[in-house]
Short mmCIF file of C-alpha atoms in Angstrom, two decimals:
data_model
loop_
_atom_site.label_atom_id
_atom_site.label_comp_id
_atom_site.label_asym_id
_atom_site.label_seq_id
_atom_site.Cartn_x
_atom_site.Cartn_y
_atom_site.Cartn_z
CA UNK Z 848 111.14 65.97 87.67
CA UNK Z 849 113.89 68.66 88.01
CA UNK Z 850 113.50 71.71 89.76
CA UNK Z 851 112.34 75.39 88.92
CA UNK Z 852 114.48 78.52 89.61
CA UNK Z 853 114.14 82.35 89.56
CA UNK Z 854 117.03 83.78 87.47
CA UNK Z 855 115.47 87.48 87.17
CA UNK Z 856 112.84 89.25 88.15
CA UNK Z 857 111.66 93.15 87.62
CA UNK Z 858 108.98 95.61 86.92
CA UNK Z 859 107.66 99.09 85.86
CA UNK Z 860 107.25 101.75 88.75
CA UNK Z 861 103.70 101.55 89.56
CA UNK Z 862 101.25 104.51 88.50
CA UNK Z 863 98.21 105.80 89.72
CA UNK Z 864 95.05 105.60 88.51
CA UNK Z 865 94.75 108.44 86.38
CA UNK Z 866 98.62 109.34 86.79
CA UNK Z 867 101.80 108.94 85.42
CA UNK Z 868 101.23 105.58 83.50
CA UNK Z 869 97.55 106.43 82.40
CA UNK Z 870 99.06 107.12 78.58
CA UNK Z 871 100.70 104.17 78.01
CA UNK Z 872 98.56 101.06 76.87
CA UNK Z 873 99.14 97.73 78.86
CA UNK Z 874 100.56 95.97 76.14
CA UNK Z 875 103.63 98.35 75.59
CA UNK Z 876 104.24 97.80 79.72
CA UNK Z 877 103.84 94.56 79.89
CA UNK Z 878 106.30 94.80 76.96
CA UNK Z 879 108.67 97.08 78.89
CA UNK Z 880 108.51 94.86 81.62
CA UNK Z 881 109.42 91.69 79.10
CA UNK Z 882 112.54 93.82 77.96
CA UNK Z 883 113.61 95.01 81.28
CA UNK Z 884 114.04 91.67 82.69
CA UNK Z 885 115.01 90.25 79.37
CA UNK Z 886 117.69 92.94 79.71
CA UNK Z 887 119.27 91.28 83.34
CA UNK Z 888 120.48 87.93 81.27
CA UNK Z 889 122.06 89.47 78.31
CA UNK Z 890 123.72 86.38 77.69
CA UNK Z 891 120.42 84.57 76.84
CA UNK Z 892 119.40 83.95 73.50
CA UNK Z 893 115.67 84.84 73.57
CA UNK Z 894 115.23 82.44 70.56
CA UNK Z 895 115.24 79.57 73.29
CA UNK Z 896 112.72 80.84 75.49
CA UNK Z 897 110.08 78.21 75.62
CA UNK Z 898 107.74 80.38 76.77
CA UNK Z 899 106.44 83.23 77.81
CA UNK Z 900 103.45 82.96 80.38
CA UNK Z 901 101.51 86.39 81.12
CA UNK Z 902 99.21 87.39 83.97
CA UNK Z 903 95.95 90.12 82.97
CA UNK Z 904 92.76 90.04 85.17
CA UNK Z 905 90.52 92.35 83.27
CA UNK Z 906 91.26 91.81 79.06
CA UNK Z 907 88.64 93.56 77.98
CA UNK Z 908 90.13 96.61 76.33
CA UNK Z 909 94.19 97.05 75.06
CA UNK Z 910 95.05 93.89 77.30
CA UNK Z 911 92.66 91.77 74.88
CA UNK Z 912 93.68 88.57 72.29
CA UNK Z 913 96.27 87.43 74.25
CA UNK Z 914 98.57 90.52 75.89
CA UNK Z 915 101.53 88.04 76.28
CA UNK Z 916 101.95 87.43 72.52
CA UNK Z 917 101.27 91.17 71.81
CA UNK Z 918 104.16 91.46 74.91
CA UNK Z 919 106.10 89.62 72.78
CA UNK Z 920 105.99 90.83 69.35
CA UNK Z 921 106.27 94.54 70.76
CA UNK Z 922 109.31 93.74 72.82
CA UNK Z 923 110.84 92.65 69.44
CA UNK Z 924 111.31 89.61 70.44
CA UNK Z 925 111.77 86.21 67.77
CA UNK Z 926 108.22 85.35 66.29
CA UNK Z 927 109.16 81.88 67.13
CA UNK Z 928 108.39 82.51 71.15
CA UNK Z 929 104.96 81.14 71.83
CA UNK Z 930 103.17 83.24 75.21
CA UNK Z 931 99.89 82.20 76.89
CA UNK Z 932 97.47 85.03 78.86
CA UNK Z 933 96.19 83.88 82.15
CA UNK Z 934 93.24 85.04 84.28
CA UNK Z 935 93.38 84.33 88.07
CA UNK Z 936 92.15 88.27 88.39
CA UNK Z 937 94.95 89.45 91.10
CA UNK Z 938 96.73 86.42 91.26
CA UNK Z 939 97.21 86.12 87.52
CA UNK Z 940 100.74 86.67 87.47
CA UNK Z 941 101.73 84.25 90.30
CA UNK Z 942 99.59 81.56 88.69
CA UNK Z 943 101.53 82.62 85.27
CA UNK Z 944 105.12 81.59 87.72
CA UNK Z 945 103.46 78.64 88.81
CA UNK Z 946 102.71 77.35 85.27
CA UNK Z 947 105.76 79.05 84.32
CA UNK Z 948 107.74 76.74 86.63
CA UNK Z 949 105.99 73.60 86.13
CA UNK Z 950 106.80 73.74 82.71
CA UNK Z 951 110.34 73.98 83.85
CA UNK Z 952 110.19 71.03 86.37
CA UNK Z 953 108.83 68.48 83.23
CA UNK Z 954 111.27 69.04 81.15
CA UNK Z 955 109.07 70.74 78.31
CA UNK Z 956 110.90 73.94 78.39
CA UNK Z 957 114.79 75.04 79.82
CA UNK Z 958 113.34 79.26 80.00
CA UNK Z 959 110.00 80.75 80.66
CA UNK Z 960 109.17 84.09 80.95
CA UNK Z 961 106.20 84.44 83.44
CA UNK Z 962 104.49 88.12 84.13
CA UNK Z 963 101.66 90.08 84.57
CA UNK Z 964 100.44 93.42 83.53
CA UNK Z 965 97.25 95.71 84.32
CA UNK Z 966 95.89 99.13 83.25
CA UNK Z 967 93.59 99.80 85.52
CA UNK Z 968 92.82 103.74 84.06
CA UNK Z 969 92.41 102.69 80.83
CA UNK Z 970 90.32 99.76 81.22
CA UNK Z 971 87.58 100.43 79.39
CA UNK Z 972 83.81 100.35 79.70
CA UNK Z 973 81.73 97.86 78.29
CA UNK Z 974 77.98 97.31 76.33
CA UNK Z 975 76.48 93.99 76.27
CA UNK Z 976 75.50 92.82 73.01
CA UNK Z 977 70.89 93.21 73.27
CA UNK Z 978 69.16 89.71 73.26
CA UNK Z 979 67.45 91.01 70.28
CA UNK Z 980 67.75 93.54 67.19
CA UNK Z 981 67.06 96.97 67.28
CA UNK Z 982 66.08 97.26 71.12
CA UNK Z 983 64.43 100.58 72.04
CA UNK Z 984 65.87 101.62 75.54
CA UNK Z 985 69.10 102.97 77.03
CA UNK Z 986 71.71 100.35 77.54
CA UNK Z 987 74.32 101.13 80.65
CA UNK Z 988 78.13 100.72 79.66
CA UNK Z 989 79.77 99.28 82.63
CA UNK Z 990 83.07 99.66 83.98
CA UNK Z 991 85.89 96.79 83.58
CA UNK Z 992 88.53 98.89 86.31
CA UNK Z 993 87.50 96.14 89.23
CA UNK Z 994 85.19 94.30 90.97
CA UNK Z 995 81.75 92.09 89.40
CA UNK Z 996 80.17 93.14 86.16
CA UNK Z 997 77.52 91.77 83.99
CA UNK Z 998 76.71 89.11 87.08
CA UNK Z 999 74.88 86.02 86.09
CA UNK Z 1000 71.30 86.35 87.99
CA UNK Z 1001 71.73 82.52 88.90
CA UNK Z 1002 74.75 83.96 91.25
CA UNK Z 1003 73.77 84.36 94.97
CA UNK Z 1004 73.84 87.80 95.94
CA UNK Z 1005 75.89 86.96 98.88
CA UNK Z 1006 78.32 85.84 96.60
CA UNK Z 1007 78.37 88.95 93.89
CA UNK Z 1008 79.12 91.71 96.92
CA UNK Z 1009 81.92 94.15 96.68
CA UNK Z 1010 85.93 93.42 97.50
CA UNK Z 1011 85.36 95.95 100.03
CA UNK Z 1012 82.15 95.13 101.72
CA UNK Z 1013 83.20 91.44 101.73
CA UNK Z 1014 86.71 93.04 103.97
CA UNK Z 1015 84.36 94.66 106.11
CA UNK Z 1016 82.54 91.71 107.23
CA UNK Z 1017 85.80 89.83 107.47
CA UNK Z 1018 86.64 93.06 109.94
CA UNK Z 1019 83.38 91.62 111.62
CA UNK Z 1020 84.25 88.03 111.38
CA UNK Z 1021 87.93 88.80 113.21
CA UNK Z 1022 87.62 91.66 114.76
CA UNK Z 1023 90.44 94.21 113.47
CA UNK Z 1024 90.29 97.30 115.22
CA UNK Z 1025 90.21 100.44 112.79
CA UNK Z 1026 93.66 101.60 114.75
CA UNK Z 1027 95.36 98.08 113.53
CA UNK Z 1028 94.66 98.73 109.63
CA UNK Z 1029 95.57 102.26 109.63
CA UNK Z 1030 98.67 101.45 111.61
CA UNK Z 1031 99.91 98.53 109.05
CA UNK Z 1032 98.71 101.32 106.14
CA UNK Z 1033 101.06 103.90 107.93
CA UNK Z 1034 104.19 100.70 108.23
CA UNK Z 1035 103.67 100.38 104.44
CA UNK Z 1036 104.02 103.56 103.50
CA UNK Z 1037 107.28 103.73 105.65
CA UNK Z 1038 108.62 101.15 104.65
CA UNK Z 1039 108.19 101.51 100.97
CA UNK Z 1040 109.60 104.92 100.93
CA UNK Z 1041 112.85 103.60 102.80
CA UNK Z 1042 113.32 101.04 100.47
CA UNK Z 1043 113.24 103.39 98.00
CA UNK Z 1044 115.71 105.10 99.78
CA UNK Z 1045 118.19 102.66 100.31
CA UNK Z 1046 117.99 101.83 97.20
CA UNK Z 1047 116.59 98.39 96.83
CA UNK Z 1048 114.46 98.99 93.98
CA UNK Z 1049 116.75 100.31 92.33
CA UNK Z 1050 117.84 96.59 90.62
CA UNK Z 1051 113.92 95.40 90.23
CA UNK Z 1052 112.67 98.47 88.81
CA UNK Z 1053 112.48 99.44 85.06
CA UNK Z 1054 111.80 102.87 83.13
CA UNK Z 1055 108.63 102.93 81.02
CA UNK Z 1056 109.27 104.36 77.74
CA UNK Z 1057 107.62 107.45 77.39
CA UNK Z 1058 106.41 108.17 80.94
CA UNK Z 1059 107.93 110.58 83.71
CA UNK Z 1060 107.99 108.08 86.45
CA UNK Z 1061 110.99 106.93 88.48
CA UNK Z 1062 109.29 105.19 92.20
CA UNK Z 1063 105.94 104.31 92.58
CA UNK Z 1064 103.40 106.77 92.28
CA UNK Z 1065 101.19 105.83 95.09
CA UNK Z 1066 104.16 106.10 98.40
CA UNK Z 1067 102.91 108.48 100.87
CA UNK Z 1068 106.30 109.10 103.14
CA UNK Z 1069 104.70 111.21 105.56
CA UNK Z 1070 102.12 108.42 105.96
CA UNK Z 1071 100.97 108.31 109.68
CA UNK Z 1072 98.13 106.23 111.60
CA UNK Z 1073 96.54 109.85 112.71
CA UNK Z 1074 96.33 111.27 109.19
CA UNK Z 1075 94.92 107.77 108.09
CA UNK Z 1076 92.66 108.07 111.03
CA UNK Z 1077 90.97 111.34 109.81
CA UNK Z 1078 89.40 109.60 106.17
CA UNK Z 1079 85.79 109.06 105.85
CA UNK Z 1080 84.79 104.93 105.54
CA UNK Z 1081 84.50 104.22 101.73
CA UNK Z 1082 81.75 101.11 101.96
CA UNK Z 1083 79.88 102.01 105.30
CA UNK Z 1084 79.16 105.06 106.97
CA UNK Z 1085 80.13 102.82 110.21
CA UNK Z 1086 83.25 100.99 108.75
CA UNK Z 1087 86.63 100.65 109.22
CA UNK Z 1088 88.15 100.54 105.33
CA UNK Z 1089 89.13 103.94 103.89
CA UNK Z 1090 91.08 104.48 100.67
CA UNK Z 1091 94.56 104.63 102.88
CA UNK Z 1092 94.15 101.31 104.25
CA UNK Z 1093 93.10 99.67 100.95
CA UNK Z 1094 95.27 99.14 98.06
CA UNK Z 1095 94.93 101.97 95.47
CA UNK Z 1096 93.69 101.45 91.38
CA UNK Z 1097 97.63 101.02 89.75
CA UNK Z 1098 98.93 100.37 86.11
CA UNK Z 1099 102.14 98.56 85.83
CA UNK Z 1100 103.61 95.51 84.51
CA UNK Z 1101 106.20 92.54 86.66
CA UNK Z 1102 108.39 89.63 84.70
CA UNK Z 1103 110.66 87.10 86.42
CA UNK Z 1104 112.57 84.58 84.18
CA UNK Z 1105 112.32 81.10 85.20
CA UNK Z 1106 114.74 78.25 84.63
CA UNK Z 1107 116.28 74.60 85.25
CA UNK Z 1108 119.48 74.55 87.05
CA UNK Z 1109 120.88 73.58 83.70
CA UNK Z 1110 119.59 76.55 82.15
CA UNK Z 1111 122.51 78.54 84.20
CA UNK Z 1112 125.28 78.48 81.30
CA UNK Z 1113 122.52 80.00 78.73
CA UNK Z 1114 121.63 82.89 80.79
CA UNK Z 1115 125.47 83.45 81.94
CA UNK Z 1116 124.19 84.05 85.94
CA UNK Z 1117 123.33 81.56 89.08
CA UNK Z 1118 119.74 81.90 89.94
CA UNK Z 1119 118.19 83.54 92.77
CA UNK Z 1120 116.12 81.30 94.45
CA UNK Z 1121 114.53 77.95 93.80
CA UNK Z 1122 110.67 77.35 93.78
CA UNK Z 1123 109.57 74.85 96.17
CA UNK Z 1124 105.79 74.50 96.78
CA UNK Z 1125 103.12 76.48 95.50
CA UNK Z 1126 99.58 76.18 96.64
CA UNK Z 1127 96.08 76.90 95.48
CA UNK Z 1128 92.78 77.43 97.61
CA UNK Z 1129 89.17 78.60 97.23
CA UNK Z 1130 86.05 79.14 99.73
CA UNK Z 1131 83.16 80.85 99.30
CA UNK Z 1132 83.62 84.55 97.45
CA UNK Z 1133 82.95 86.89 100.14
CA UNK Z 1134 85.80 85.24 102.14
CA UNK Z 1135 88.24 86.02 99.30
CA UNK Z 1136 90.74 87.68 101.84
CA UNK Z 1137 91.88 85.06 104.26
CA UNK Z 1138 92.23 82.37 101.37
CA UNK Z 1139 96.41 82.53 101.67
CA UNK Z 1140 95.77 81.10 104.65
CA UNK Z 1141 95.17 77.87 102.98
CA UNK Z 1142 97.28 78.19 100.11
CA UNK Z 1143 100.13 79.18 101.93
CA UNK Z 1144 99.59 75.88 104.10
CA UNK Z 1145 99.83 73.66 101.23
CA UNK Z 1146 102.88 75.56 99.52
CA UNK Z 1147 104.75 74.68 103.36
CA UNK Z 1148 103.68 71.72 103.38
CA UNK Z 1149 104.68 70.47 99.67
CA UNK Z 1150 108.06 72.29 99.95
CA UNK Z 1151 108.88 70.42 103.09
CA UNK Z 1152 108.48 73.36 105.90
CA UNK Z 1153 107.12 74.81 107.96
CA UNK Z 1154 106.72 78.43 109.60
CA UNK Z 1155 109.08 78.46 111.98
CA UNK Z 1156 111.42 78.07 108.80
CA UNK Z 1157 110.36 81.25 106.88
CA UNK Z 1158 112.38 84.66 107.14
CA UNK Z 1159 110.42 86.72 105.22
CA UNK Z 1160 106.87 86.69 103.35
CA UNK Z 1161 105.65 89.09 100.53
CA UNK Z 1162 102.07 88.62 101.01
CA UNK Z 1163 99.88 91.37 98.45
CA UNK Z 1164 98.05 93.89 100.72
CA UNK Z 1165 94.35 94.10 99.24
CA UNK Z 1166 92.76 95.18 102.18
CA UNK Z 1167 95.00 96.17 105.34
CA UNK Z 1168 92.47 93.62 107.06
CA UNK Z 1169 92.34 90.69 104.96
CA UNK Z 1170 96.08 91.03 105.89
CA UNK Z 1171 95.89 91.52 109.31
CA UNK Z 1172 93.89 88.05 109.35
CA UNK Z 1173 95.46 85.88 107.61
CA UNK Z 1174 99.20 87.05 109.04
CA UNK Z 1175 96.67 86.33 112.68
CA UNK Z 1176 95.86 83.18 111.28
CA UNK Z 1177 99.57 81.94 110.53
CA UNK Z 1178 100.92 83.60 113.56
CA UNK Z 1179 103.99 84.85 112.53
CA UNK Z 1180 105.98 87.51 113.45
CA UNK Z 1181 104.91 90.93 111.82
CA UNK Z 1182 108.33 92.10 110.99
CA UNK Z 1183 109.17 89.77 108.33
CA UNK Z 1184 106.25 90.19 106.64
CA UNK Z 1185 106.46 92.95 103.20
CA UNK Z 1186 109.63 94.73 104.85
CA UNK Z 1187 110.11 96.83 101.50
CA UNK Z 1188 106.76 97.97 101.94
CA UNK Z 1189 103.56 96.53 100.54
CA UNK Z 1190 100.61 97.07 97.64
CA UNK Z 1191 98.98 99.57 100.00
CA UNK Z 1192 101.59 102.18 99.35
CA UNK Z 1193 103.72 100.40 96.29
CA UNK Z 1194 100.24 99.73 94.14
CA UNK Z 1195 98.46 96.99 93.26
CA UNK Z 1196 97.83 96.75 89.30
CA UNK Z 1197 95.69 92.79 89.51
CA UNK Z 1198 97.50 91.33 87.08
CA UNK Z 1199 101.20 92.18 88.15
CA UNK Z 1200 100.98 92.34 91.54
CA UNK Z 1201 101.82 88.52 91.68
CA UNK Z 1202 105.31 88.81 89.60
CA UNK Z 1203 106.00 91.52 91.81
CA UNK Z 1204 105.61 89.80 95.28
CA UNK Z 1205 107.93 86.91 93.96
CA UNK Z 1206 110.37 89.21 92.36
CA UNK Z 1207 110.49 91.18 95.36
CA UNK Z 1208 110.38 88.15 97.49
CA UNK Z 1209 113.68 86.28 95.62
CA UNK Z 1210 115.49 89.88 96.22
CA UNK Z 1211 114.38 90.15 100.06
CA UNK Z 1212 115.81 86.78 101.15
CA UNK Z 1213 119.10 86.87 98.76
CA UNK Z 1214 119.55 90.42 100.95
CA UNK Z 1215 118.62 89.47 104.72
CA UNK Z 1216 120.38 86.08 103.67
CA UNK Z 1217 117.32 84.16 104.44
CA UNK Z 1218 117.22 80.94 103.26
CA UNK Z 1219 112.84 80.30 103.03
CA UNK Z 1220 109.83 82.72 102.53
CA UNK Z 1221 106.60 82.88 100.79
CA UNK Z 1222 104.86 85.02 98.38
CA UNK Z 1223 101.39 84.88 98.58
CA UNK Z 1224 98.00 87.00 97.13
CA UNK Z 1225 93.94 86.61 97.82
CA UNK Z 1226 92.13 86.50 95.20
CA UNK Z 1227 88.03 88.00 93.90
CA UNK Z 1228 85.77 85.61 93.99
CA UNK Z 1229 87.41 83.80 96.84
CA UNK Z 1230 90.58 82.00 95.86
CA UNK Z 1231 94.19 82.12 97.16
CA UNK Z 1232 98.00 81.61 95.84
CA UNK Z 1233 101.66 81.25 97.45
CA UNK Z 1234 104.35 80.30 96.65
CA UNK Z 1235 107.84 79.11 98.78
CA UNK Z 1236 110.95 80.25 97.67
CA UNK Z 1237 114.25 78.56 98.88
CA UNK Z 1238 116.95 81.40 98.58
CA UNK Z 1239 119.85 78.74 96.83
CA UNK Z 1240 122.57 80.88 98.55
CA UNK Z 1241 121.48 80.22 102.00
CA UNK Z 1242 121.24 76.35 101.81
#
């Protein structure tokens, strides 16, 4: 077994829901995003790409029969390139750089291109087909933006509750003060908008053809913890989650090219960093937020590590909570963790938001010169992902 790099990585700004993105369909992003990091290893004949792996929670509108192949025949790219569409709902584009990069280590491809893209605005609503002809009553479309639809009846009700009730009674479970979430909101925000400034998006970030949008749509500079302190609750009249210390509804798309070491001369560049554990985890739904803690575990473990080793994490901010408790639970220090700011300001379109955490993640250690970090996401219906990356110019 060889090993699995990252050669590339970028992404669309993310838009709002409703904003600057909301008139372009997800399968000309995600194949924007294809192009732009297509685009970073000129030298590459896409001919030999082995294959292209997409990420796409929802599917059930523009994104459907298979958005990566679409991606791929809209990007102009050779017929002959074979793509796959993946569902692990927001961790569908890390899963697609975990397949991605297992199908480097066997030897069955040199190149994969692994992604994700989401349209949250124009996910459409849907009708269930009637159990018989010709039924007489209103049926109820239903909404495919987020969260359960059409639930099995067999499926606890425990189970089928909200992403945001389910973080409040994590609040309950841990006990995260309102003033902690608004105050790592607030840090996101910041730290996003310096980024910005400094101009470290400026390499990872790719124009969307026929949209007005340079940054991210969503960054709030001004962001403080007393202006997030004066919003309403959104799932309790009691609670502690507010739309400014939850992620936001996004559309954008993420790529990162993946590789063998032997794939260098092809793409005519040294890769960024090499992939060296990945781990998977589930418990029961409602806990959906502090599964990284687990996954995250087994990536350390299977790349070798531990956290005393790891210089910087890009972990995907659902719910400023659910990230307050699992960076509680690996007790790390706060300041490594999303220093180019995090979903809750940059966006968090489900089915990129995993390419973009690695992509950013490869970028963050190559600058701080950090040689190990990990990229990790929670997951609906109670699953988690990471992913360690060893930063090959720090070794």
């Amino acid at each position: 077994m060889g090993s699995a790099f990252v050669y590339a990585a970028a992404r669309t700004p993310f838009g709002r829901f409703n904003g600057a993105l909301a008139g372009v369909r997800p399968d000309d992003l995600a194949a924007g995003a294809l192009r732009g990091v297509l685009a970073k290893v000129p030298a590459l004949d896409p001919a030999e790409i082995g294959d292209v792996v997409w990420g796409n929670a929802n599917g059930a509108g523009e994104d459907n029969r298979n958005v990566g192949r679409m991606a791929v025949l809209l990007a102009g790219l050779p017929v002959t390139v074979p793509a796959t569409t993946v569902n692990r709902l927001c961790g569908s584009s890390l899963d697609a750089a975990m397949i991605g990069s297992r199908t480097v280590e066997s030897g069955d491809a040199d190149v994969v291109v692994a992604g994700g893209v989401e349209s949250m605005t124009r996910a459409p609503w849907v009708l269930p087909k009637p159990s018989r002809a010709f039924p007489a009553g209103d049926t109820t479309a239903v909404s495919t933006t987020l969260g359960w639809r059409l639930v099995n009846p067999r499926m606890p009700k425990e189970w089928a509750i909200s992403l945001g009730e389910a973080s409040e009674r994590l609040q309950e479970k841990f006990s995260v003060s309102r003033e902690r979430q608004d105050a790592f909101a607030a840090r996101s925000h910041t730290l996003a908008a310096t980024a910005w400034d400094a101009g470290f998006y400026d390499d990872l970030v790719v124009p969307v053809e026929g949209a007005d949008l340079a940054r991210d749509e969503g960054i709030r500079p001004g962001t403080t913890p007393e202006i997030l302190a004066a919003l309403k609750p959104a799932f309790r009249p009691d609670g502690t989650i507010t739309a400014g210390n939850a992620s936001p509804l996004n559309d954008g798309a993420a790529a990162v090219v993946l590789g063998s070491e032997a794939a260098a001369d092809r793409l005519g560049t040294g890769p960024l960093a090499r992939i060296a554990g990945r781990g998977a985890s589930a418990l029961e739904p409602r806990m959906f937020g502090y599964a990284p803690v687990e996954a995250a575990a087994q990536a350390l473990r299977r790349a070798g590590i531990g956290w005393d080793d790891v210089g910087a994490v890009e972990l995907n901010e659902a719910f400023a909570v659910q990230s307050l408790v699992c960076l509680d639970a690996w007790r790390i220090d706060p300041g490594i963790v999303n220093t180019r700011g995090g979903a809750i300001a940059i966006g968090h379109p489900l089915g990129a938001s995993g390419g973009r955490v690695l992509g950013t993640l490869a970028h963050v250690l190559r600058e701080r010169r950090e040689r190990w970090g990990v990229a990790a996401v929670c997951i609906g219906v109670g699953q988690g992902l990471a992913v360690v990356l060893e930063n090959v110019s720090a070794r």
